[in-house]
Amino acid sequence: MGSLFFALLIILMAVLHIKNKADTVTKNTLNNNDDDTLRFKKRISNFNIEQIDTYLSYKKEPKTKHINRLLGIAIFALLNLSAQTSFSQTQNGDSPLSSGGIIITIILILIPVLAGITILIIKLINALDKYKRKQDISEAIKLSEFLESNEDEAIEQELIKRKKALDFRIPDNQLSGNIPAEDTIGLLNDIEHQAPLPLVAAKKKALQRHQISPALSKLIIWYIGAAAFWLLFGTTIGEYLGIKFMAPEADSISWLSFGRLRPVHTNAVFWGWASLAMLGLGHYIIPRVSNTPIHNIKLGWWAFALINITVISGTLSLMAGINNSGGEYREYIWPIMLPFAIALVITVINFIKTIAKRKTKEIYISNWYMIASILFTIVISLVAYLPFWQHGLGETIVQGYYMHQGVGMWFMLFTLGIVYYFLPQQLNKPIYSYSLGILAFWAQILFYTLIGTHHFIFSSIPWWLQTTAIIGSMGMVIPVAAGTANFLLTFNGSWYKIGQSYTLPFFLVGIVFYFTGSLQGTAEAFRYTNLLWHFTDFTVAHSHLTMYGIISFFLWAAIYALIPRLTGKEAPQLTVGIHFWLAIIGLLIYTVPLMYGSTLKGMLWMEGKPFIEGIVLMAPYWLWRAIGGSLMWLSHLFFIYNLYKMLSDHKSIDINEMAINRLNKTVNKENAI
């Protein structure tokens, strides 16, 4: 029933979108029926300098009646509305409501119906877009003709006045002056003060930014595009698994069994979505802060291909039942994981050589985080897949090390490097404290590498090693508190910008979950809480709070900040907002009920109650999990749409610009005659 609800929700939102477009078209039609002179005078008053110059130069030319109408006729002919394709689909089904498989039956029925509705909605939206485009072109042609025939000198005088206003510029030193700041009575203090940096040299002001090369821009876009595909694929698998919690008999195909699809879901979002997105952003940040071109773009393409080969082959092998039969997140067998490791080696060589050629003296903190992250991941992968320790308790210890380092030293460390670049950029101010960033960096390296075995409290692993992991988990408070304080204090004085930005809310949510989710991990490490929550869905909620609430929100923020710089196109603010709210609300609906229900379940176990009672207890919380997961999955559809809008070639028509261009062509043709 939840799937039906969300399908109806999608349809409702599409209908509202169509209504908005229809209202726009209607408004334009009504406006076009108004007095032409008043309407055109209003448009003329909004001309920019170039448009005013073109118009005034045209008015100075000798007047002729040679008006070329062929252009307008040709444009109208090219933009005729396409014929509407009718689509009908009928489904008849007698499904007994008493069967638990009714959910999958409803889904199968809805697939063709929703496909038909989707096609119809797309056709309607395209028709409305084409009709609006036709209206705009018609309006531009009328405006051009009005400008050609206009003899009202008052309009020209108004345009001359507007041109003078637009040409006005304040000298650079008019507000500040050239006199150095001095103070003899103690009102000003530390005018040119820079905070001391005990561990690294003070960061200087960045040099003038250069334009990113088209070749590198293409590489980054491919990384992010592939990452978005794996996000949608992986979370679609996760959505299906959430449905199977409520309808376990939905299918009986071995390739679609829960045990095979669950690692498909986790590995696709880990190595496909997050890893590709991080590396794509890294290919932008490292040459940018080094103020030098990337060392070798071809190496970037090789790494891109190898990672995708890993995820594709790994997905097929897991669904076929071929796996490492090891621990979590290392289900890929070593021949499949090998291309990923090679890609990391290629990437770190490319990045290090880029940094070595930097034109700035300092190595910015983002590069510290990202390079260290890749180096640690190479070590982690070797430890996890080399056979020397894969026996008995050694394999268990290695599993804890690999699983936790994969999250903390690969995803978290690399993503923090991304935040240290994009958060100050979006706030247009430097990071609050370079020293806090370095403190968090070294503290994370010190403590995070010790905490893997806190997943195996009360196991046969030596007690002292378990205690070491708990102490390391407690030490993680230091880098988390330092990083969170650094980010929030960077916001200080700029909180008002959140309401004016669609990237900063994503950053803020990521920061909040960075603090709460990381400290939740520390709380889970203690022996009592481990006894209470381990083997329950609490760990599932925690992993989503971190990998989704922290990593994904930070990556979305950076992607929304970067792609417009590469393409010059912004995503629609409405759909970015929908993406944000569906993701955050869905995450809370997903995690909070799971944490609450799992706590009750753990208490039942500690009281010695039968295992089945915990399963019965969790049934309603699993329903909330499915609902929250559906909202999260739906938000990814909007993310894909936003990415498409930022990458597509479709451009809206500027009526004023089109009219002036047409006028300019007329002037050139008359001069040629």
Short mmCIF file of N, CA and C in Angstrom, two decimals, residues 153-240:
data_model
loop_
_atom_site.label_atom_id
_atom_site.label_comp_id
_atom_site.label_asym_id
_atom_site.label_seq_id
_atom_site.Cartn_x
_atom_site.Cartn_y
_atom_site.Cartn_z
N GLU A 153 10.38 59.44 -29.72
CA GLU A 153 11.68 59.87 -29.20
C GLU A 153 11.75 59.77 -27.69
N ALA A 154 10.60 59.77 -27.00
CA ALA A 154 10.60 59.66 -25.54
C ALA A 154 11.21 58.34 -25.10
N ILE A 155 10.92 57.30 -25.88
CA ILE A 155 11.48 55.99 -25.54
C ILE A 155 13.00 56.02 -25.66
N GLU A 156 13.50 56.66 -26.73
CA GLU A 156 14.95 56.75 -26.91
C GLU A 156 15.59 57.54 -25.78
N GLN A 157 14.94 58.63 -25.35
CA GLN A 157 15.49 59.42 -24.26
C GLN A 157 15.54 58.61 -22.96
N GLU A 158 14.50 57.81 -22.71
CA GLU A 158 14.48 56.97 -21.51
C GLU A 158 15.61 55.93 -21.56
N LEU A 159 15.84 55.38 -22.75
CA LEU A 159 16.90 54.39 -22.89
C LEU A 159 18.28 55.01 -22.69
N ILE A 160 18.46 56.26 -23.18
CA ILE A 160 19.74 56.95 -22.99
C ILE A 160 19.99 57.18 -21.50
N LYS A 161 18.93 57.59 -20.77
CA LYS A 161 19.06 57.79 -19.32
C LYS A 161 19.39 56.48 -18.62
N ARG A 162 18.73 55.38 -19.07
CA ARG A 162 18.99 54.08 -18.45
C ARG A 162 20.42 53.62 -18.74
N LYS A 163 20.91 53.92 -19.94
CA LYS A 163 22.28 53.52 -20.28
C LYS A 163 23.28 54.25 -19.40
N LYS A 164 23.04 55.52 -19.14
CA LYS A 164 23.94 56.26 -18.25
C LYS A 164 23.94 55.66 -16.85
N ALA A 165 22.75 55.26 -16.39
CA ALA A 165 22.66 54.66 -15.06
C ALA A 165 23.39 53.33 -15.00
N LEU A 166 23.23 52.53 -16.06
CA LEU A 166 23.89 51.23 -16.08
C LEU A 166 25.40 51.36 -16.23
N ASP A 167 25.86 52.43 -16.88
CA ASP A 167 27.29 52.64 -17.09
C ASP A 167 28.00 53.17 -15.85
N PHE A 168 27.21 53.62 -14.88
CA PHE A 168 27.82 54.25 -13.70
C PHE A 168 28.60 53.21 -12.89
N ARG A 169 29.82 53.53 -12.52
CA ARG A 169 30.65 52.64 -11.72
C ARG A 169 31.31 53.44 -10.59
N ILE A 170 31.34 52.84 -9.41
CA ILE A 170 32.03 53.45 -8.27
C ILE A 170 33.50 53.09 -8.34
N PRO A 171 34.41 54.03 -8.23
CA PRO A 171 35.85 53.70 -8.21
C PRO A 171 36.17 52.70 -7.10
N ASP A 172 37.19 51.90 -7.34
CA ASP A 172 37.51 50.83 -6.40
C ASP A 172 37.82 51.34 -5.00
N ASN A 173 38.43 52.52 -4.91
CA ASN A 173 38.85 53.02 -3.60
C ASN A 173 37.94 54.11 -3.05
N GLN A 174 36.77 54.31 -3.67
CA GLN A 174 35.91 55.42 -3.23
C GLN A 174 35.35 55.18 -1.83
N LEU A 175 35.03 53.92 -1.54
CA LEU A 175 34.46 53.61 -0.22
C LEU A 175 35.54 53.29 0.80
N SER A 176 36.68 52.75 0.35
CA SER A 176 37.71 52.34 1.30
C SER A 176 38.85 53.34 1.41
N GLY A 177 39.23 53.96 0.28
CA GLY A 177 40.34 54.89 0.29
C GLY A 177 41.69 54.19 0.25
N ASN A 178 42.75 55.00 0.09
CA ASN A 178 44.11 54.46 0.01
C ASN A 178 44.89 54.64 1.30
N ILE A 179 44.29 55.29 2.28
CA ILE A 179 45.01 55.57 3.54
C ILE A 179 45.04 54.30 4.38
N PRO A 180 46.21 53.90 4.87
CA PRO A 180 46.29 52.69 5.71
C PRO A 180 45.51 52.88 7.01
N ALA A 181 44.93 51.77 7.48
CA ALA A 181 44.14 51.82 8.71
C ALA A 181 45.05 52.02 9.91
N GLU A 182 44.84 53.11 10.66
CA GLU A 182 45.62 53.39 11.86
C GLU A 182 44.66 53.74 12.99
N ASP A 183 45.13 53.49 14.21
CA ASP A 183 44.26 53.77 15.35
C ASP A 183 45.14 54.20 16.52
N THR A 184 44.89 55.40 17.02
CA THR A 184 45.70 55.92 18.13
C THR A 184 44.95 55.95 19.45
N ILE A 185 43.66 55.58 19.43
CA ILE A 185 42.87 55.65 20.66
C ILE A 185 42.26 54.30 21.05
N GLY A 186 42.72 53.21 20.37
CA GLY A 186 42.34 51.88 20.83
C GLY A 186 40.99 51.37 20.37
N LEU A 187 40.43 52.00 19.33
CA LEU A 187 39.13 51.52 18.85
C LEU A 187 39.29 50.29 17.97
N LEU A 188 40.40 50.21 17.22
CA LEU A 188 40.66 49.07 16.35
C LEU A 188 41.75 48.22 16.96
N ASN A 189 41.64 46.92 16.74
CA ASN A 189 42.61 46.01 17.33
C ASN A 189 42.93 44.89 16.36
N ASP A 190 44.22 44.57 16.20
CA ASP A 190 44.65 43.47 15.34
C ASP A 190 44.06 43.60 13.94
N ILE A 191 44.35 44.74 13.29
CA ILE A 191 43.75 45.02 11.99
C ILE A 191 44.16 43.99 10.95
N GLU A 192 45.42 43.60 10.97
CA GLU A 192 45.93 42.63 9.99
C GLU A 192 46.31 41.32 10.67
N HIS A 193 45.62 41.00 11.74
CA HIS A 193 45.97 39.81 12.52
C HIS A 193 45.61 38.53 11.78
N GLN A 194 46.53 37.55 11.84
CA GLN A 194 46.27 36.21 11.33
C GLN A 194 46.49 35.23 12.47
N ALA A 195 45.55 34.32 12.65
CA ALA A 195 45.67 33.35 13.73
C ALA A 195 46.90 32.47 13.50
N PRO A 196 47.67 32.21 14.53
CA PRO A 196 48.85 31.35 14.37
C PRO A 196 48.45 29.92 14.07
N LEU A 197 49.19 29.27 13.22
CA LEU A 197 48.94 27.88 12.86
C LEU A 197 50.15 27.07 13.30
N PRO A 198 50.04 26.38 14.41
CA PRO A 198 51.23 25.71 14.96
C PRO A 198 51.71 24.53 14.14
N LEU A 199 50.83 23.91 13.38
CA LEU A 199 51.21 22.70 12.66
C LEU A 199 51.55 22.95 11.20
N VAL A 200 50.94 23.95 10.59
CA VAL A 200 51.19 24.23 9.18
C VAL A 200 51.33 25.73 9.00
N ALA A 201 51.88 26.11 7.85
CA ALA A 201 52.04 27.53 7.54
C ALA A 201 50.69 28.17 7.28
N ALA A 202 50.61 29.48 7.50
CA ALA A 202 49.36 30.21 7.26
C ALA A 202 49.00 30.15 5.79
N LYS A 203 47.73 29.93 5.55
CA LYS A 203 47.27 29.85 4.16
C LYS A 203 47.12 31.26 3.59
N LYS A 204 47.71 31.48 2.43
CA LYS A 204 47.65 32.78 1.78
C LYS A 204 46.37 32.88 0.97
N LYS A 205 46.10 34.09 0.53
CA LYS A 205 44.94 34.30 -0.33
C LYS A 205 45.14 33.55 -1.64
N ALA A 206 44.05 33.00 -2.15
CA ALA A 206 44.13 32.22 -3.38
C ALA A 206 44.48 33.12 -4.56
N LEU A 207 45.23 32.56 -5.49
CA LEU A 207 45.52 33.30 -6.72
C LEU A 207 44.26 33.38 -7.58
N GLN A 208 44.32 34.21 -8.60
CA GLN A 208 43.17 34.39 -9.49
C GLN A 208 42.79 33.05 -10.12
N ARG A 209 41.52 32.72 -10.06
CA ARG A 209 41.05 31.43 -10.56
C ARG A 209 41.08 31.37 -12.07
N HIS A 210 41.50 30.22 -12.58
CA HIS A 210 41.50 30.02 -14.03
C HIS A 210 40.28 29.18 -14.40
N GLN A 211 39.93 29.25 -15.66
CA GLN A 211 38.79 28.48 -16.14
C GLN A 211 39.16 27.00 -16.22
N ILE A 212 38.26 26.14 -15.79
CA ILE A 212 38.51 24.71 -15.85
C ILE A 212 38.47 24.26 -17.31
N SER A 213 39.37 23.37 -17.67
CA SER A 213 39.45 22.94 -19.06
C SER A 213 38.24 22.09 -19.43
N PRO A 214 37.79 22.18 -20.68
CA PRO A 214 36.64 21.35 -21.10
C PRO A 214 36.89 19.86 -20.93
N ALA A 215 38.14 19.42 -21.13
CA ALA A 215 38.44 17.99 -20.99
C ALA A 215 38.26 17.53 -19.55
N LEU A 216 38.73 18.32 -18.59
CA LEU A 216 38.57 17.95 -17.18
C LEU A 216 37.11 18.07 -16.77
N SER A 217 36.43 19.10 -17.28
CA SER A 217 35.01 19.26 -16.98
C SER A 217 34.22 18.04 -17.44
N LYS A 218 34.53 17.53 -18.62
CA LYS A 218 33.86 16.34 -19.14
C LYS A 218 34.12 15.14 -18.25
N LEU A 219 35.36 14.98 -17.80
CA LEU A 219 35.70 13.86 -16.92
C LEU A 219 34.91 13.92 -15.61
N ILE A 220 34.86 15.09 -15.01
CA ILE A 220 34.15 15.25 -13.74
C ILE A 220 32.66 14.95 -13.91
N ILE A 221 32.07 15.44 -14.99
CA ILE A 221 30.65 15.21 -15.23
C ILE A 221 30.36 13.73 -15.41
N TRP A 222 31.25 13.01 -16.08
CA TRP A 222 31.06 11.57 -16.25
C TRP A 222 31.15 10.84 -14.91
N TYR A 223 32.08 11.25 -14.08
CA TYR A 223 32.17 10.65 -12.73
C TYR A 223 30.87 10.85 -11.97
N ILE A 224 30.38 12.08 -11.95
CA ILE A 224 29.18 12.39 -11.18
C ILE A 224 27.95 11.75 -11.81
N GLY A 225 27.89 11.73 -13.14
CA GLY A 225 26.76 11.08 -13.80
C GLY A 225 26.70 9.59 -13.50
N ALA A 226 27.85 8.91 -13.56
CA ALA A 226 27.88 7.48 -13.23
C ALA A 226 27.53 7.26 -11.77
N ALA A 227 28.03 8.14 -10.90
CA ALA A 227 27.70 8.03 -9.47
C ALA A 227 26.20 8.14 -9.25
N ALA A 228 25.56 9.08 -9.95
CA ALA A 228 24.11 9.24 -9.81
C ALA A 228 23.37 7.99 -10.28
N PHE A 229 23.86 7.37 -11.36
CA PHE A 229 23.24 6.12 -11.83
C PHE A 229 23.32 5.04 -10.76
N TRP A 230 24.50 4.86 -10.16
CA TRP A 230 24.65 3.81 -9.14
C TRP A 230 23.86 4.15 -7.89
N LEU A 231 23.68 5.43 -7.59
CA LEU A 231 22.82 5.81 -6.46
C LEU A 231 21.40 5.34 -6.70
N LEU A 232 20.88 5.63 -7.89
CA LEU A 232 19.50 5.24 -8.19
C LEU A 232 19.37 3.72 -8.26
N PHE A 233 20.34 3.07 -8.88
CA PHE A 233 20.30 1.61 -8.97
C PHE A 233 20.38 0.97 -7.59
N GLY A 234 21.36 1.39 -6.79
CA GLY A 234 21.56 0.78 -5.48
C GLY A 234 20.39 1.01 -4.55
N THR A 235 19.83 2.20 -4.56
CA THR A 235 18.71 2.48 -3.67
C THR A 235 17.40 1.89 -4.19
N THR A 236 17.30 1.64 -5.49
CA THR A 236 16.14 0.91 -6.00
C THR A 236 16.17 -0.53 -5.47
N ILE A 237 17.36 -1.13 -5.45
CA ILE A 237 17.51 -2.44 -4.83
C ILE A 237 17.13 -2.37 -3.35
N GLY A 238 17.60 -1.33 -2.67
CA GLY A 238 17.26 -1.17 -1.26
C GLY A 238 15.77 -0.98 -1.04
N GLU A 239 15.11 -0.24 -1.93
CA GLU A 239 13.66 -0.06 -1.84
C GLU A 239 12.94 -1.40 -1.98
N TYR A 240 13.40 -2.21 -2.91
CA TYR A 240 12.79 -3.53 -3.09
C TYR A 240 13.00 -4.40 -1.85
#
